[in-house]
PDB file of C-alpha atoms in Angstrom:
ATOM      1  CA  UNK A   8      97.797 -62.983 -38.405  1.00 77.00           C
ATOM      2  CA  UNK A   9      98.718 -59.413 -39.722  1.00 88.00           C
ATOM      3  CA  UNK A  10     101.420 -59.021 -42.390  1.00 92.00           C
ATOM      4  CA  UNK A  11     103.819 -56.916 -40.630  1.00 94.00           C
ATOM      5  CA  UNK A  12     105.222 -56.632 -37.409  1.00 95.00           C
ATOM      6  CA  UNK A  13     105.551 -53.995 -34.764  1.00 95.00           C
ATOM      7  CA  UNK A  14     108.557 -52.917 -35.880  1.00 96.00           C
ATOM      8  CA  UNK A  15     107.430 -52.117 -38.884  1.00 97.00           C
ATOM      9  CA  UNK A  16     104.436 -50.579 -38.659  1.00 96.00           C
ATOM     10  CA  UNK A  17     105.816 -47.966 -36.275  1.00 97.00           C
ATOM     11  CA  UNK A  18     109.353 -47.193 -38.818  1.00 98.00           C
ATOM     12  CA  UNK A  19     105.850 -46.847 -41.104  1.00 98.00           C
ATOM     13  CA  UNK A  20     105.007 -43.933 -39.143  1.00 98.00           C
ATOM     14  CA  UNK A  21     108.063 -42.465 -38.572  1.00 98.00           C
ATOM     15  CA  UNK A  22     108.785 -42.857 -42.346  1.00 98.00           C
ATOM     16  CA  UNK A  23     105.799 -40.712 -43.357  1.00 98.00           C
ATOM     17  CA  UNK A  24     104.901 -38.370 -40.419  1.00 98.00           C
ATOM     18  CA  UNK A  25     108.223 -36.938 -42.025  1.00 98.00           C
ATOM     19  CA  UNK A  26     107.778 -36.720 -45.481  1.00 98.00           C
ATOM     20  CA  UNK A  27     104.527 -35.414 -45.153  1.00 98.00           C
ATOM     21  CA  UNK A  28     105.626 -32.598 -42.536  1.00 97.00           C
ATOM     22  CA  UNK A  29     104.452 -29.957 -41.937  1.00 97.00           C
ATOM     23  CA  UNK A  30     100.979 -31.747 -42.969  1.00 97.00           C
ATOM     24  CA  UNK A  31     100.606 -32.362 -39.437  1.00 97.00           C
ATOM     25  CA  UNK A  32     100.365 -29.048 -37.807  1.00 97.00           C
ATOM     26  CA  UNK A  33      98.116 -28.001 -40.426  1.00 98.00           C
ATOM     27  CA  UNK A  34      95.642 -30.854 -39.553  1.00 98.00           C
ATOM     28  CA  UNK A  35      96.143 -29.575 -35.882  1.00 98.00           C
ATOM     29  CA  UNK A  36      95.129 -26.136 -37.352  1.00 98.00           C
ATOM     30  CA  UNK A  37      91.736 -27.375 -38.784  1.00 98.00           C
ATOM     31  CA  UNK A  38      91.011 -29.401 -35.904  1.00 98.00           C
ATOM     32  CA  UNK A  39      90.928 -26.310 -33.622  1.00 98.00           C
ATOM     33  CA  UNK A  40      88.748 -24.981 -36.246  1.00 97.00           C
ATOM     34  CA  UNK A  41      86.524 -27.516 -36.178  1.00 97.00           C
ATOM     35  CA  UNK A  42      86.158 -27.750 -32.956  1.00 96.00           C
ATOM     36  CA  UNK A  43      86.039 -23.764 -32.679  1.00 94.00           C
ATOM     37  CA  UNK A  44      83.160 -23.509 -35.185  1.00 93.00           C
ATOM     38  CA  UNK A  45      80.628 -26.044 -33.346  1.00 91.00           C
ATOM     39  CA  UNK A  46      80.165 -23.376 -31.106  1.00 88.00           C
ATOM     40  CA  UNK A  47      79.286 -20.510 -33.863  1.00 83.00           C
ATOM     41  CA  UNK A  48      75.447 -20.371 -35.846  1.00 77.00           C
ATOM     42  CA  UNK A  49      74.666 -20.691 -39.057  1.00 70.00           C
ATOM     43  CA  UNK A  50      74.419 -23.113 -42.195  1.00 69.00           C
ATOM     44  CA  UNK A  51      78.264 -22.464 -43.128  1.00 82.00           C
ATOM     45  CA  UNK A  52      79.113 -24.312 -39.429  1.00 87.00           C
ATOM     46  CA  UNK A  53      77.955 -27.438 -40.876  1.00 89.00           C
ATOM     47  CA  UNK A  54      79.272 -26.829 -43.799  1.00 92.00           C
ATOM     48  CA  UNK A  55      82.546 -26.430 -42.799  1.00 94.00           C
ATOM     49  CA  UNK A  56      82.715 -29.275 -40.466  1.00 95.00           C
ATOM     50  CA  UNK A  57      81.732 -31.492 -42.776  1.00 95.00           C
ATOM     51  CA  UNK A  58      84.470 -29.912 -45.474  1.00 96.00           C
ATOM     52  CA  UNK A  59      87.390 -30.363 -42.216  1.00 98.00           C
ATOM     53  CA  UNK A  60      86.590 -33.926 -41.137  1.00 98.00           C
ATOM     54  CA  UNK A  61      85.877 -34.739 -45.277  1.00 98.00           C
ATOM     55  CA  UNK A  62      89.933 -33.928 -45.708  1.00 98.00           C
ATOM     56  CA  UNK A  63      91.370 -36.014 -43.319  1.00 98.00           C
ATOM     57  CA  UNK A  64      89.565 -38.688 -44.434  1.00 98.00           C
ATOM     58  CA  UNK A  65      90.798 -37.852 -48.359  1.00 98.00           C
ATOM     59  CA  UNK A  66      93.797 -37.540 -47.445  1.00 98.00           C
ATOM     60  CA  UNK A  67      94.520 -40.493 -44.389  1.00 98.00           C
ATOM     61  CA  UNK A  68      93.182 -42.469 -47.565  1.00 98.00           C
ATOM     62  CA  UNK A  69      95.004 -41.332 -50.632  1.00 98.00           C
ATOM     63  CA  UNK A  70      98.428 -40.979 -48.658  1.00 98.00           C
ATOM     64  CA  UNK A  71      98.964 -42.536 -45.893  1.00 98.00           C
ATOM     65  CA  UNK A  72      96.746 -45.780 -46.932  1.00 98.00           C
ATOM     66  CA  UNK A  73      97.107 -45.549 -50.558  1.00 98.00           C
ATOM     67  CA  UNK A  74     100.534 -44.448 -50.898  1.00 98.00           C
ATOM     68  CA  UNK A  75     102.685 -45.720 -47.733  1.00 98.00           C
ATOM     69  CA  UNK A  76     100.641 -47.931 -45.405  1.00 98.00           C
ATOM     70  CA  UNK A  77     100.191 -50.134 -48.915  1.00 98.00           C
ATOM     71  CA  UNK A  78     103.829 -50.784 -48.338  1.00 97.00           C
ATOM     72  CA  UNK A  79     103.348 -53.023 -45.596  1.00 97.00           C
ATOM     73  CA  UNK A  80     100.069 -54.471 -45.940  1.00 96.00           C
ATOM     74  CA  UNK A  81      98.250 -54.831 -49.409  1.00 96.00           C
ATOM     75  CA  UNK A  82      94.404 -54.402 -47.964  1.00 96.00           C
ATOM     76  CA  UNK A  83      95.729 -51.221 -47.359  1.00 97.00           C
ATOM     77  CA  UNK A  84      94.058 -50.071 -51.160  1.00 98.00           C
ATOM     78  CA  UNK A  85      91.160 -51.333 -49.673  1.00 98.00           C
ATOM     79  CA  UNK A  86      91.089 -49.033 -46.556  1.00 98.00           C
ATOM     80  CA  UNK A  87      92.252 -45.772 -49.081  1.00 98.00           C
ATOM     81  CA  UNK A  88      88.850 -46.915 -51.551  1.00 98.00           C
ATOM     82  CA  UNK A  89      87.068 -46.924 -47.704  1.00 98.00           C
ATOM     83  CA  UNK A  90      88.335 -44.110 -46.458  1.00 98.00           C
ATOM     84  CA  UNK A  91      87.978 -42.225 -49.298  1.00 98.00           C
ATOM     85  CA  UNK A  92      84.563 -42.893 -50.130  1.00 98.00           C
ATOM     86  CA  UNK A  93      83.964 -41.536 -46.326  1.00 98.00           C
ATOM     87  CA  UNK A  94      85.536 -38.166 -47.468  1.00 98.00           C
ATOM     88  CA  UNK A  95      82.913 -38.022 -50.326  1.00 97.00           C
ATOM     89  CA  UNK A  96      79.920 -38.936 -48.502  1.00 96.00           C
ATOM     90  CA  UNK A  97      81.035 -36.077 -45.817  1.00 96.00           C
ATOM     91  CA  UNK A  98      80.848 -33.503 -48.557  1.00 95.00           C
ATOM     92  CA  UNK A  99      77.737 -34.720 -49.450  1.00 93.00           C
ATOM     93  CA  UNK A 100      76.208 -34.049 -46.512  1.00 92.00           C
ATOM     94  CA  UNK A 101      77.264 -31.079 -45.918  1.00 90.00           C
ATOM     95  CA  UNK A 102      76.940 -29.647 -49.297  1.00 89.00           C
ATOM     96  CA  UNK A 103      73.078 -30.804 -48.055  1.00 80.00           C
ATOM     97  CA  UNK A 104      72.791 -28.525 -44.926  1.00 64.00           C
ATOM     98  CA  UNK A 105      69.635 -29.976 -43.902  1.00 70.00           C
ATOM     99  CA  UNK A 106      71.271 -33.685 -43.384  1.00 74.00           C
ATOM    100  CA  UNK A 107      73.381 -32.957 -40.609  1.00 87.00           C
ATOM    101  CA  UNK A 108      73.864 -29.889 -37.801  1.00 87.00           C
ATOM    102  CA  UNK A 109      76.249 -29.745 -34.882  1.00 88.00           C
ATOM    103  CA  UNK A 110      76.367 -28.350 -31.613  1.00 82.00           C
ATOM    104  CA  UNK A 111      77.699 -28.190 -28.259  1.00 83.00           C
ATOM    105  CA  UNK A 112      77.141 -31.065 -26.232  1.00 78.00           C
ATOM    106  CA  UNK A 113      74.112 -30.542 -24.730  1.00 79.00           C
ATOM    107  CA  UNK A 114      73.618 -33.863 -23.049  1.00 85.00           C
ATOM    108  CA  UNK A 115      75.008 -37.316 -22.618  1.00 87.00           C
ATOM    109  CA  UNK A 116      76.034 -38.777 -25.731  1.00 85.00           C
ATOM    110  CA  UNK A 117      77.114 -35.365 -27.019  1.00 89.00           C
ATOM    111  CA  UNK A 118      79.268 -34.777 -23.740  1.00 92.00           C
ATOM    112  CA  UNK A 119      81.295 -38.157 -24.531  1.00 92.00           C
ATOM    113  CA  UNK A 120      81.204 -36.704 -28.586  1.00 93.00           C
ATOM    114  CA  UNK A 121      83.399 -34.242 -26.657  1.00 95.00           C
ATOM    115  CA  UNK A 122      85.851 -36.297 -24.771  1.00 96.00           C
ATOM    116  CA  UNK A 123      85.862 -38.613 -28.001  1.00 96.00           C
ATOM    117  CA  UNK A 124      87.531 -35.209 -29.535  1.00 97.00           C
ATOM    118  CA  UNK A 125      89.523 -34.225 -27.101  1.00 97.00           C
ATOM    119  CA  UNK A 126      90.637 -38.017 -26.417  1.00 98.00           C
ATOM    120  CA  UNK A 127      91.669 -37.946 -30.490  1.00 98.00           C
ATOM    121  CA  UNK A 128      93.769 -34.883 -30.064  1.00 98.00           C
ATOM    122  CA  UNK A 129      95.249 -34.283 -26.542  1.00 98.00           C
ATOM    123  CA  UNK A 130      94.989 -37.225 -24.548  1.00 98.00           C
ATOM    124  CA  UNK A 131      95.935 -40.111 -27.736  1.00 97.00           C
ATOM    125  CA  UNK A 132      99.254 -38.761 -28.329  1.00 97.00           C
ATOM    126  CA  UNK A 133     100.264 -38.245 -24.813  1.00 97.00           C
ATOM    127  CA  UNK A 134      99.029 -42.464 -24.260  1.00 96.00           C
ATOM    128  CA  UNK A 135     100.904 -43.129 -27.119  1.00 95.00           C
ATOM    129  CA  UNK A 136     104.297 -41.298 -25.225  1.00 96.00           C
ATOM    130  CA  UNK A 137     103.724 -42.517 -21.857  1.00 96.00           C
ATOM    131  CA  UNK A 138     104.131 -46.045 -23.256  1.00 94.00           C
ATOM    132  CA  UNK A 139     107.130 -45.496 -25.201  1.00 94.00           C
ATOM    133  CA  UNK A 140     105.557 -44.096 -28.983  1.00 94.00           C
ATOM    134  CA  UNK A 141     106.689 -40.871 -29.961  1.00 94.00           C
ATOM    135  CA  UNK A 142     106.865 -38.938 -32.615  1.00 96.00           C
ATOM    136  CA  UNK A 143     107.741 -39.498 -35.421  1.00 96.00           C
ATOM    137  CA  UNK A 144     106.726 -42.821 -35.013  1.00 97.00           C
ATOM    138  CA  UNK A 145     103.482 -42.448 -33.826  1.00 96.00           C
ATOM    139  CA  UNK A 146     100.309 -41.786 -35.336  1.00 96.00           C
ATOM    140  CA  UNK A 147      99.465 -38.525 -36.260  1.00 97.00           C
ATOM    141  CA  UNK A 148      96.438 -36.397 -35.424  1.00 98.00           C
ATOM    142  CA  UNK A 149      94.105 -35.642 -38.783  1.00 98.00           C
ATOM    143  CA  UNK A 150      96.457 -37.477 -40.873  1.00 98.00           C
ATOM    144  CA  UNK A 151      96.218 -41.298 -39.371  1.00 98.00           C
ATOM    145  CA  UNK A 152      93.517 -43.532 -39.566  1.00 97.00           C
ATOM    146  CA  UNK A 153      92.141 -43.925 -35.368  1.00 97.00           C
ATOM    147  CA  UNK A 154      93.109 -40.387 -34.408  1.00 97.00           C
ATOM    148  CA  UNK A 155      90.637 -39.264 -37.482  1.00 98.00           C
ATOM    149  CA  UNK A 156      88.190 -41.930 -36.723  1.00 97.00           C
ATOM    150  CA  UNK A 157      87.822 -41.337 -33.089  1.00 97.00           C
ATOM    151  CA  UNK A 158      87.934 -37.683 -34.036  1.00 98.00           C
ATOM    152  CA  UNK A 159      85.145 -38.143 -36.182  1.00 97.00           C
ATOM    153  CA  UNK A 160      83.033 -40.023 -33.707  1.00 95.00           C
ATOM    154  CA  UNK A 161      83.431 -37.381 -31.692  1.00 95.00           C
ATOM    155  CA  UNK A 162      81.138 -34.826 -33.904  1.00 95.00           C
ATOM    156  CA  UNK A 163      78.967 -37.827 -34.766  1.00 93.00           C
ATOM    157  CA  UNK A 164      78.073 -37.795 -31.063  1.00 91.00           C
ATOM    158  CA  UNK A 165      77.350 -33.845 -31.125  1.00 92.00           C
ATOM    159  CA  UNK A 166      75.677 -33.861 -34.387  1.00 90.00           C
ATOM    160  CA  UNK A 167      71.690 -33.115 -34.133  1.00 86.00           C
ATOM    161  CA  UNK A 168      69.674 -36.257 -34.941  1.00 80.00           C
ATOM    162  CA  UNK A 169      68.471 -37.519 -37.138  1.00 79.00           C
ATOM    163  CA  UNK A 170      71.740 -37.274 -39.273  1.00 82.00           C
ATOM    164  CA  UNK A 171      72.718 -40.094 -42.486  1.00 85.00           C
ATOM    165  CA  UNK A 172      73.965 -43.464 -40.602  1.00 85.00           C
ATOM    166  CA  UNK A 173      76.090 -43.785 -43.828  1.00 89.00           C
ATOM    167  CA  UNK A 174      78.366 -41.128 -42.551  1.00 92.00           C
ATOM    168  CA  UNK A 175      79.123 -43.700 -39.321  1.00 91.00           C
ATOM    169  CA  UNK A 176      79.674 -47.020 -41.346  1.00 92.00           C
ATOM    170  CA  UNK A 177      83.198 -46.367 -42.496  1.00 96.00           C
ATOM    171  CA  UNK A 178      84.309 -45.114 -38.793  1.00 95.00           C
ATOM    172  CA  UNK A 179      82.297 -48.334 -37.195  1.00 93.00           C
ATOM    173  CA  UNK A 180      84.234 -50.549 -39.190  1.00 94.00           C
ATOM    174  CA  UNK A 181      87.689 -48.805 -38.864  1.00 95.00           C
ATOM    175  CA  UNK A 182      87.025 -49.282 -34.702  1.00 93.00           C
ATOM    176  CA  UNK A 183      86.993 -53.144 -35.129  1.00 91.00           C
ATOM    177  CA  UNK A 184      90.405 -53.270 -37.860  1.00 92.00           C
ATOM    178  CA  UNK A 185      92.372 -49.989 -36.087  1.00 91.00           C
ATOM    179  CA  UNK A 186      91.224 -51.506 -32.569  1.00 88.00           C
ATOM    180  CA  UNK A 187      92.909 -54.651 -33.382  1.00 88.00           C
ATOM    181  CA  UNK A 188      96.005 -53.013 -33.142  1.00 83.00           C
ATOM    182  CA  UNK A 189      95.347 -52.102 -29.562  1.00 84.00           C
ATOM    183  CA  UNK A 190      95.704 -55.906 -28.535  1.00 89.00           C
ATOM    184  CA  UNK A 191      97.990 -56.918 -31.876  1.00 92.00           C
ATOM    185  CA  UNK A 192     100.598 -54.408 -31.853  1.00 94.00           C
ATOM    186  CA  UNK A 193     100.705 -53.380 -28.392  1.00 93.00           C
ATOM    187  CA  UNK A 194      98.891 -49.814 -28.882  1.00 94.00           C
ATOM    188  CA  UNK A 195      97.203 -49.202 -25.988  1.00 94.00           C
ATOM    189  CA  UNK A 196      96.690 -45.344 -27.468  1.00 95.00           C
ATOM    190  CA  UNK A 197      93.537 -47.491 -29.672  1.00 94.00           C
ATOM    191  CA  UNK A 198      91.807 -49.327 -26.527  1.00 93.00           C
ATOM    192  CA  UNK A 199      89.036 -46.723 -27.201  1.00 94.00           C
ATOM    193  CA  UNK A 200      88.657 -47.604 -30.254  1.00 93.00           C
ATOM    194  CA  UNK A 201      87.728 -51.518 -29.557  1.00 89.00           C
ATOM    195  CA  UNK A 202      85.210 -49.696 -25.955  1.00 88.00           C
ATOM    196  CA  UNK A 203      83.117 -47.596 -28.982  1.00 89.00           C
ATOM    197  CA  UNK A 204      82.151 -51.325 -30.654  1.00 85.00           C
ATOM    198  CA  UNK A 205      79.458 -51.552 -28.715  1.00 84.00           C
ATOM    199  CA  UNK A 206      78.506 -47.438 -27.826  1.00 83.00           C
ATOM    200  CA  UNK A 207      78.414 -47.094 -31.742  1.00 79.00           C
ATOM    201  CA  UNK A 208      75.041 -48.450 -31.438  1.00 77.00           C
ATOM    202  CA  UNK A 209      73.880 -45.777 -29.600  1.00 74.00           C
ATOM    203  CA  UNK A 210      75.201 -43.789 -32.571  1.00 75.00           C
ATOM    204  CA  UNK A 211      73.184 -45.613 -35.188  1.00 70.00           C
ATOM    205  CA  UNK A 212      70.326 -44.828 -32.830  1.00 71.00           C
ATOM    206  CA  UNK A 213      70.879 -41.339 -33.076  1.00 64.00           C
ATOM    207  CA  UNK A 214      71.197 -41.174 -36.493  1.00 62.00           C
ATOM    208  CA  UNK A 215      67.960 -42.384 -37.145  1.00 60.00           C
ATOM    209  CA  UNK A 216      66.523 -40.197 -34.455  1.00 55.00           C
ATOM    210  CA  UNK A 217      65.394 -43.559 -33.112  1.00 49.00           C
ATOM    211  CA  UNK A 218      63.878 -43.844 -29.888  1.00 45.00           C
ATOM    212  CA  UNK A 219      65.201 -41.594 -27.029  1.00 44.00           C
ATOM    213  CA  UNK A 220      66.350 -38.958 -30.210  1.00 43.00           C
ATOM    214  CA  UNK A 221      63.667 -36.959 -31.176  1.00 45.00           C
ATOM    215  CA  UNK A 222      64.271 -34.762 -34.702  1.00 45.00           C
ATOM    216  CA  UNK A 223      65.274 -31.261 -33.987  1.00 49.00           C
ATOM    217  CA  UNK A 224      65.007 -27.952 -35.756  1.00 46.00           C
ATOM    218  CA  UNK A 225      68.608 -27.508 -37.861  1.00 48.00           C
ATOM    219  CA  UNK A 226      69.845 -23.758 -37.579  1.00 44.00           C
TER     220      UNK A 226
END
């Protein structure tokens, strides 16, 4: 059983989104910048994308989990630590340019990653609205856990193998935790998180440069 109900959950989003405005607009601008950068060349591309992803995870960890979600769920303190840790891992990977590199979708998994990015930015909020979950009482792109997780998975699927598998651990955990909202709190926009659980195994193989995922040259 969750320590809160659906009404409390949605009311928290309403308070949170109202309190942090215009951070949600900034998050969309950063998301668009990350998408544009994947078509650029040069080592700074990966660093810039990693820094944007890092900012989303650290903000969501510290502000959403640590200052707001903790009001209705004591476990949010643990979530805050995990999210901030994930943000720091992205900074580390970005600074060490040889660790990770992103490219436009050029295979099936990368195309799936591009779809996840589109889903997180556009389809996710539209799906919520179609089921009666409207701003400000709705999870918002770039500053709340589930959209951030989906957006991150999108870029990890578009990363050249191999890359640090540790980058996928916290997002993988959140697919189970956050995806439970799809059932327990009737949040259909989160169903895709549950579907990602088995698919994420392919991501771990991709990260290790396992069978079918040869090492690619960094640019």
